[in-house]
PDB file of C-alpha atoms in Angstrom:
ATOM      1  CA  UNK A   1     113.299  87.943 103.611  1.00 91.00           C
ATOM      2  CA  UNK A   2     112.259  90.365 101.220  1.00 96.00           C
ATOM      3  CA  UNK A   3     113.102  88.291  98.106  1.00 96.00           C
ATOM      4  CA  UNK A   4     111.142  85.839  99.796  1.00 97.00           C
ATOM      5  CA  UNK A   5     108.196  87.625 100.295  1.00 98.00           C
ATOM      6  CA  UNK A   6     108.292  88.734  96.296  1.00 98.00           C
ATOM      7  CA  UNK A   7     108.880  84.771  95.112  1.00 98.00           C
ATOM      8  CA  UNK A   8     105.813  83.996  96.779  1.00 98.00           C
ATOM      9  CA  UNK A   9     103.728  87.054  95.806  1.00 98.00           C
ATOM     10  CA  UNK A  10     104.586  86.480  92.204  1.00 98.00           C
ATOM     11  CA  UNK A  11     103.710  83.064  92.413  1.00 98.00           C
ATOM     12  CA  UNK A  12     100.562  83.827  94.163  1.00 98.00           C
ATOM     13  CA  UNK A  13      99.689  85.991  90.786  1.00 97.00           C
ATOM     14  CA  UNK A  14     100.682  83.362  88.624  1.00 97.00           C
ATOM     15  CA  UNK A  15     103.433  85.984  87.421  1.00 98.00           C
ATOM     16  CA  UNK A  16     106.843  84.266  86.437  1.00 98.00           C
ATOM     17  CA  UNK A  17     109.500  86.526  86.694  1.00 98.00           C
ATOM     18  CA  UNK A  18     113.311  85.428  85.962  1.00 98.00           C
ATOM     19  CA  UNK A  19     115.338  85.633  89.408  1.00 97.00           C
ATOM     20  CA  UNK A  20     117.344  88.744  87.943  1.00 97.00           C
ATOM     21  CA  UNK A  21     113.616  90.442  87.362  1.00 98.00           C
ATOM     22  CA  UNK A  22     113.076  90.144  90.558  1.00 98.00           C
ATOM     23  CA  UNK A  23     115.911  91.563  92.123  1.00 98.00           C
ATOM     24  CA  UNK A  24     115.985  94.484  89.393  1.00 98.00           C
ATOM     25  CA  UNK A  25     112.202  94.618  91.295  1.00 98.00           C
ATOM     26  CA  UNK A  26     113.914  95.056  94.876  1.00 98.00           C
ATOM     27  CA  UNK A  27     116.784  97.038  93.890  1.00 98.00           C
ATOM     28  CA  UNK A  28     114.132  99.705  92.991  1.00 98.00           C
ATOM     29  CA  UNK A  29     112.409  99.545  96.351  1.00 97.00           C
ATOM     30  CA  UNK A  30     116.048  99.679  97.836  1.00 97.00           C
ATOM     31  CA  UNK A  31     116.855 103.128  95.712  1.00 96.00           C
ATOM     32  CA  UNK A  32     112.554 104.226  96.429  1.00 96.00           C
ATOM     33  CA  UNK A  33     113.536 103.721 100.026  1.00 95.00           C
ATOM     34  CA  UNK A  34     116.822 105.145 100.116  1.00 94.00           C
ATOM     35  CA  UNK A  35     115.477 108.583  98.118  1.00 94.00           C
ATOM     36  CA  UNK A  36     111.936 108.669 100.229  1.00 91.00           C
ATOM     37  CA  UNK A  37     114.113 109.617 103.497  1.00 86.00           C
ATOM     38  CA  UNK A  38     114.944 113.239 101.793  1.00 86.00           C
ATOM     39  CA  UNK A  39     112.338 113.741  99.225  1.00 87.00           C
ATOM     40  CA  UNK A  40     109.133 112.336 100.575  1.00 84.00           C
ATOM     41  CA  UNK A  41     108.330 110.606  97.167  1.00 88.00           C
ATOM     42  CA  UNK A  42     106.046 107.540  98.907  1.00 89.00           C
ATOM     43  CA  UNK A  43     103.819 107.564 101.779  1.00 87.00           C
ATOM     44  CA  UNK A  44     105.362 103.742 102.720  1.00 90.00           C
ATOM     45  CA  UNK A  45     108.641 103.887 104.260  1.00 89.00           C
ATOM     46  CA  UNK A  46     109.246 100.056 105.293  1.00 93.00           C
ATOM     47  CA  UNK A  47     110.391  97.711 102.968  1.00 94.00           C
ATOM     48  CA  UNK A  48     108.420  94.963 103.323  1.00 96.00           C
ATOM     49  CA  UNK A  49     105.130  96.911 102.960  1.00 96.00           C
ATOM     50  CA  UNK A  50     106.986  98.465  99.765  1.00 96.00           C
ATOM     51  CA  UNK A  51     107.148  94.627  98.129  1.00 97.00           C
ATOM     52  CA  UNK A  52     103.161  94.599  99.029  1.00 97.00           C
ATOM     53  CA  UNK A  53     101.688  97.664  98.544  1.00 96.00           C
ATOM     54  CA  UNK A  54     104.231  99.146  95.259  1.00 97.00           C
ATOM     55  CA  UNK A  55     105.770  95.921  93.910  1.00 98.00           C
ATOM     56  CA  UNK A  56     102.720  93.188  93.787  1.00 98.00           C
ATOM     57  CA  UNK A  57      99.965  96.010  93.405  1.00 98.00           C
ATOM     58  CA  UNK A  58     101.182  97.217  90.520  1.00 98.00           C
ATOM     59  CA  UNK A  59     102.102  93.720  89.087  1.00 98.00           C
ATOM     60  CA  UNK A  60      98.359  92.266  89.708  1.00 98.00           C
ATOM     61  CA  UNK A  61      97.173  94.719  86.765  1.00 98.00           C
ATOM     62  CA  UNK A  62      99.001  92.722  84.344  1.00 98.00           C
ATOM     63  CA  UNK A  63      96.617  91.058  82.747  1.00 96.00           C
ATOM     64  CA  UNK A  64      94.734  93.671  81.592  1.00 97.00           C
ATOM     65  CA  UNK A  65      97.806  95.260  80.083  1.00 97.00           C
ATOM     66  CA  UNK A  66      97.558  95.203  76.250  1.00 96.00           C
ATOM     67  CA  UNK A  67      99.602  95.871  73.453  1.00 97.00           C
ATOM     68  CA  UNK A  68     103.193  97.118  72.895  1.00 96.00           C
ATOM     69  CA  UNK A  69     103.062 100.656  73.629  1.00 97.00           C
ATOM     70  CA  UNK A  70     102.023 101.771  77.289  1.00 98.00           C
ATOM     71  CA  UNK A  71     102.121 105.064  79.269  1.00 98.00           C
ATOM     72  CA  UNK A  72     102.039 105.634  83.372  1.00 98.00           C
ATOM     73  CA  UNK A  73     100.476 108.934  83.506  1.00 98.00           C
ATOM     74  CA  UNK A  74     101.474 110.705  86.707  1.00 96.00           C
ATOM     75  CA  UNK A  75     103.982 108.335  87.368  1.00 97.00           C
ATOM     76  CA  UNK A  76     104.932 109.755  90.709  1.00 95.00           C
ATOM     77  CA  UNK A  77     107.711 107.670  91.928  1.00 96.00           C
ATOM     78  CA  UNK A  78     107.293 105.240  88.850  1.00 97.00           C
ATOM     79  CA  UNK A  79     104.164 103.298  90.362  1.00 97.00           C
ATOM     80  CA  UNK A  80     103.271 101.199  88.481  1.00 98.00           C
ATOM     81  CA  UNK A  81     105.183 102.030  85.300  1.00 98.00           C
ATOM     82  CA  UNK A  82     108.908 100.459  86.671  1.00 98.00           C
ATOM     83  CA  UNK A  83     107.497  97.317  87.915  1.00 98.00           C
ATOM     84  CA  UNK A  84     105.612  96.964  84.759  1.00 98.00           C
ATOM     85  CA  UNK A  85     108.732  97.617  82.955  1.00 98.00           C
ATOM     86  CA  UNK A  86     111.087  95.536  84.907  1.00 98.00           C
ATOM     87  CA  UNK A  87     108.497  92.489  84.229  1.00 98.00           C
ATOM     88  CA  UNK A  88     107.524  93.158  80.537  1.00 97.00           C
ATOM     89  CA  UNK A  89     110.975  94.106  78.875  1.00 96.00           C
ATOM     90  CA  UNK A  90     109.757  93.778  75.491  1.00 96.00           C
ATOM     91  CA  UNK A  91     107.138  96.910  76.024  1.00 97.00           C
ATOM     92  CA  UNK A  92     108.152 100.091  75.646  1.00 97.00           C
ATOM     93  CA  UNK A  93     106.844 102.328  78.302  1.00 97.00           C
ATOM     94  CA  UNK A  94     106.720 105.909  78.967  1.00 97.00           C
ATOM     95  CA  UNK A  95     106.499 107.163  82.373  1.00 98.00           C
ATOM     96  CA  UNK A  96     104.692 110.485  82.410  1.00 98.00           C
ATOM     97  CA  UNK A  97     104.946 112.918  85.694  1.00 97.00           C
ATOM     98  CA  UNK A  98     105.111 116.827  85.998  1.00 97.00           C
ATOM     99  CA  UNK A  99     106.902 116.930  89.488  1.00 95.00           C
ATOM    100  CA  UNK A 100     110.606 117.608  88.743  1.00 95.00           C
ATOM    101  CA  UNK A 101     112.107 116.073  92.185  1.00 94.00           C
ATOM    102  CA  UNK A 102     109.967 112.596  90.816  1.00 96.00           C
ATOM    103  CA  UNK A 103     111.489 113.144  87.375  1.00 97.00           C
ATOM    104  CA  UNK A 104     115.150 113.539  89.085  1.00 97.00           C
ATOM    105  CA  UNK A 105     114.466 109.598  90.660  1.00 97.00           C
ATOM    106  CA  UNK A 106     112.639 108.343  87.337  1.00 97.00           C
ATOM    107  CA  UNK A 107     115.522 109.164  85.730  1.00 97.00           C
ATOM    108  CA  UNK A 108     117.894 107.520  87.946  1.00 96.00           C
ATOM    109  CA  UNK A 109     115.900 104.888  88.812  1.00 97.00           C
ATOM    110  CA  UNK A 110     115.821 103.816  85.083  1.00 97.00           C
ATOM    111  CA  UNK A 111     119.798 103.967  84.014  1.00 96.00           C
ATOM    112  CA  UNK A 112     120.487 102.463  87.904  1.00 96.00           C
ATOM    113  CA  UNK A 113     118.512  99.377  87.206  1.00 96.00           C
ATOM    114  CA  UNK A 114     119.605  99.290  83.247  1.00 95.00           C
ATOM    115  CA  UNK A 115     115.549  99.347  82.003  1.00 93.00           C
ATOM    116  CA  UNK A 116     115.686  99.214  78.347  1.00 85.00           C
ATOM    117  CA  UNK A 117     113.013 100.669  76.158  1.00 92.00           C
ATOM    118  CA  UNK A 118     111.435 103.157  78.645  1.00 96.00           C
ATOM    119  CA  UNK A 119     111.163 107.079  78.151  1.00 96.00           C
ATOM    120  CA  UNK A 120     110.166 109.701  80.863  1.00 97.00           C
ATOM    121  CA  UNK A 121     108.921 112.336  80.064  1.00 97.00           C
ATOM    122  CA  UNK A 122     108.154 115.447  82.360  1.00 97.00           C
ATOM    123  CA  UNK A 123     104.678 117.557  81.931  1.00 96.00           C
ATOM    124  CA  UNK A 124     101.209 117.310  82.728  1.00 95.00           C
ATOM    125  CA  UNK A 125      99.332 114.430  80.290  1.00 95.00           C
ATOM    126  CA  UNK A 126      96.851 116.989  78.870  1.00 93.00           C
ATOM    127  CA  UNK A 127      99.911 119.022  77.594  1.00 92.00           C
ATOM    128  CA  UNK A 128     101.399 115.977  75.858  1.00 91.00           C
ATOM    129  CA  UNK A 129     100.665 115.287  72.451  1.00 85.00           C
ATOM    130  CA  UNK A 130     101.818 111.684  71.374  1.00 84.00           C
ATOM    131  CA  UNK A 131     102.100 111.337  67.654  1.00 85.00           C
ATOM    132  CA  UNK A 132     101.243 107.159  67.675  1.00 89.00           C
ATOM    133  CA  UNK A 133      98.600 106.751  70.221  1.00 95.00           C
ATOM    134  CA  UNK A 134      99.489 103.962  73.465  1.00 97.00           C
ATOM    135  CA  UNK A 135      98.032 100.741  73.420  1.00 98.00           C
ATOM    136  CA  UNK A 136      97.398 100.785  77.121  1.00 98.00           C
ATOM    137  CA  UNK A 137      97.491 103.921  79.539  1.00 98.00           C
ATOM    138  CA  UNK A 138      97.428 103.278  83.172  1.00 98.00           C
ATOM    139  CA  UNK A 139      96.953 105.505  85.862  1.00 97.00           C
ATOM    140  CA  UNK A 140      97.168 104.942  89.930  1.00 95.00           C
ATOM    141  CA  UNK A 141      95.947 107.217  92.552  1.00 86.00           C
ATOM    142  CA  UNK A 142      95.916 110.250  90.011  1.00 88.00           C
ATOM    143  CA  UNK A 143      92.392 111.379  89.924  1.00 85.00           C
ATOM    144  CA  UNK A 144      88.533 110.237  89.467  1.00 90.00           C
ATOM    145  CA  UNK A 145      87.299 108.394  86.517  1.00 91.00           C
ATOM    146  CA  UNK A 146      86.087 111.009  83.934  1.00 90.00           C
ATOM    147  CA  UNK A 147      89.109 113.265  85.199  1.00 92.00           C
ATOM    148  CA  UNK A 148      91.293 110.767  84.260  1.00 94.00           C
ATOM    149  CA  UNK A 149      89.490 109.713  80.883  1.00 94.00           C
ATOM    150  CA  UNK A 150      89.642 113.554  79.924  1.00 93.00           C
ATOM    151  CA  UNK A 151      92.933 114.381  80.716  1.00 95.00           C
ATOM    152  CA  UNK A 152      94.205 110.675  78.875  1.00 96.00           C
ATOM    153  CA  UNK A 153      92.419 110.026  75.927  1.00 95.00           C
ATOM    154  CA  UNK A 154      93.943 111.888  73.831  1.00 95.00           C
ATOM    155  CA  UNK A 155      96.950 109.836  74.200  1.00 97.00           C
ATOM    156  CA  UNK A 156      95.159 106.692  73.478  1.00 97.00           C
ATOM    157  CA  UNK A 157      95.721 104.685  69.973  1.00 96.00           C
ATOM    158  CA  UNK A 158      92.272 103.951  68.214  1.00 91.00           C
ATOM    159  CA  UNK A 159      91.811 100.359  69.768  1.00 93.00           C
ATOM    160  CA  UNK A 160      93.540 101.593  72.703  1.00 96.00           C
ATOM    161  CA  UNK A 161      92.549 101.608  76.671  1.00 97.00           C
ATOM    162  CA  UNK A 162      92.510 103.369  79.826  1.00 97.00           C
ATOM    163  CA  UNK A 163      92.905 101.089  82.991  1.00 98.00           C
ATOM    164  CA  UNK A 164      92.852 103.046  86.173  1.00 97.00           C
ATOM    165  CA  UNK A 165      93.783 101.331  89.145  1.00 97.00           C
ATOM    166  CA  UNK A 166      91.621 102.310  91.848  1.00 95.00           C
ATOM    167  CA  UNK A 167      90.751 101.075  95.618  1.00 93.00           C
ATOM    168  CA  UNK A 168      87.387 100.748  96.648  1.00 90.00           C
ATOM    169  CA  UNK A 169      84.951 101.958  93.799  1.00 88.00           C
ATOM    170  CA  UNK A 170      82.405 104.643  93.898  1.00 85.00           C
ATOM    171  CA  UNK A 171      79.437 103.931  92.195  1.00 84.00           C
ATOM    172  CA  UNK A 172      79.170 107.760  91.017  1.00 81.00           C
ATOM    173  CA  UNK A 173      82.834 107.711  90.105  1.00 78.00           C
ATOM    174  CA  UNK A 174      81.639 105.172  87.259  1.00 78.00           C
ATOM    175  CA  UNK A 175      79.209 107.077  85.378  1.00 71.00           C
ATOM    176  CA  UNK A 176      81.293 108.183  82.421  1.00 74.00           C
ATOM    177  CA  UNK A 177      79.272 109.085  79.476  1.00 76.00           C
ATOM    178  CA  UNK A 178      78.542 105.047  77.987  1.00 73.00           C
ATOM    179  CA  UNK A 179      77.330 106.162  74.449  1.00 81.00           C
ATOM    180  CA  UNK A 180      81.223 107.265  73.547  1.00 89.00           C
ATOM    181  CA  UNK A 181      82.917 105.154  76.149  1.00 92.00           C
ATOM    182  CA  UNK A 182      82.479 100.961  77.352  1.00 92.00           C
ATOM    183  CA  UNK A 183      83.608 100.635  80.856  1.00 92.00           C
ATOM    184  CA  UNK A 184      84.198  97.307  82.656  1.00 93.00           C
ATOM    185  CA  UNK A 185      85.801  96.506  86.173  1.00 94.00           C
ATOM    186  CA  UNK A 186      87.831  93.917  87.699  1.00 96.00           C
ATOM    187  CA  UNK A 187      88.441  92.837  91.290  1.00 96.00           C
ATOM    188  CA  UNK A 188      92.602  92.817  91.974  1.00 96.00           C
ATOM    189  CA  UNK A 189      93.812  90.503  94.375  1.00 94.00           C
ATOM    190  CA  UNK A 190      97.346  91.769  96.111  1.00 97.00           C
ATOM    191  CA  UNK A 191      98.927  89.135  97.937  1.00 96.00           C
ATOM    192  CA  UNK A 192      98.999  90.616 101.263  1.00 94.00           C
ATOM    193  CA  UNK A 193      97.095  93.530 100.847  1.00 93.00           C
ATOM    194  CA  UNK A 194      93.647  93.477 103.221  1.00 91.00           C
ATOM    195  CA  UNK A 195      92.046  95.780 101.194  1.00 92.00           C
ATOM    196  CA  UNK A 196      89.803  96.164  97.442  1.00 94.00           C
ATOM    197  CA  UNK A 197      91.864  96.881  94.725  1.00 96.00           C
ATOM    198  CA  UNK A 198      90.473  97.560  91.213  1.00 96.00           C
ATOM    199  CA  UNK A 199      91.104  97.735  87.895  1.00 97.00           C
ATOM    200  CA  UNK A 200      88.645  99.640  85.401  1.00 96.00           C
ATOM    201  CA  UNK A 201      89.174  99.470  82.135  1.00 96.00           C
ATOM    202  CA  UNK A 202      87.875 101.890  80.024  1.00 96.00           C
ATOM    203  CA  UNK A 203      87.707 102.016  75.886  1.00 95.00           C
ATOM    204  CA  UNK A 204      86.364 103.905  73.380  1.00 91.00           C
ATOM    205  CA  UNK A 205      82.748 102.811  71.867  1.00 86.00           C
ATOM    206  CA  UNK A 206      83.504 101.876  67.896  1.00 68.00           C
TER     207      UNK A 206
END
């Protein structure tokens, strides 16, 4: 059983999630699912792979979520900013995505499952101007490093952080300029998921 499969996962992550979390969790897969079969919004089209490779991939990044204030920049279907905001109610997140069909689903998505304290917000990141900087912006499968450090930091509050989920690294993907940014990495383990994950975490220096 799906429900099943997410119990486990969770626990696996050492994530504790109340039991109507986690079936706000797989009512979104149920509506991702149910909207991928006209509008193509996910390569992943069976459930149980959903729980794996949406649900408990985006979930493992939660301890290096910091702060109050977050933004998913090209949030696509709303990987990994739903999950994120299903599990840590008292953030508020802002999903950011230019793709208007995406928007449409982020938008029912969010009043379907009743997530409080989230804002969407349609455009391209390096259009946006945010007038209090996020605490943590997070980004998955959106672009390399130093295009996603350019196109984000703007948008980041003076202590604040990129982390960009990523699958295997590239060693030349990580040389982003280290006298104005620190970087640091972190092996992600996906229950279920045979293959690297990452997290890198990049700040700015001072």
């Amino acid at each position: 059983m799906l429900s099943t499969q997410l119990s486990t996962g969770l626990t696996d992550l050492g994530i504790s999630l109340t039991t109507a979390q986690q079936q706000q969790l797989l009512d979104y897969i149920a509506l991702l699912h149910r909207w991928n079969q006209k509008h193509n919004l996910s390569g992943i089209h069976i459930l149980e792979q959903m729980v794996t490779h949406h649900l408990l991939d985006s979930l493992s990044i939660l301890p290096y979520m910091s702060g109050t204030r977050w933004a998913d920049v090209g949030s696509g279907a709303g990987l990994p900013g739903i999950p994120l905001a299903i599990a840590r109610p008292d953030v508020e997140i802002t999903l950011i995505e230019p793709r208007s069909k995406r928007v449409d689903f982020l938008y029912y998505a969010a009043t379907h499952l009743g997530i409080g304290r989230i804002l969407i917000v349609q455009g391209k990141s390096e259009d946006l101007h945010a007038e209090v900087g996020y605490d943590t912006v997070v980004t998955r499968a959106f672009a390399d490093l130093n295009t996603a450090v350019q196109k984000t930091k703007h948008l980041w509050a003076a202590k604040g952080c990129l982390v960009a989920m990523k699958g295997q690294l590239d060693p030349n993907e990580l040389l982003v300029d280290t006298q104005q940014y620190c970087l640091r990495t972190e092996a992600l383990h996906v229950p279920g998921l045979n293959k690297q994950r990452h997290a890198v975490i990049v700040t700015q220096n001072g």
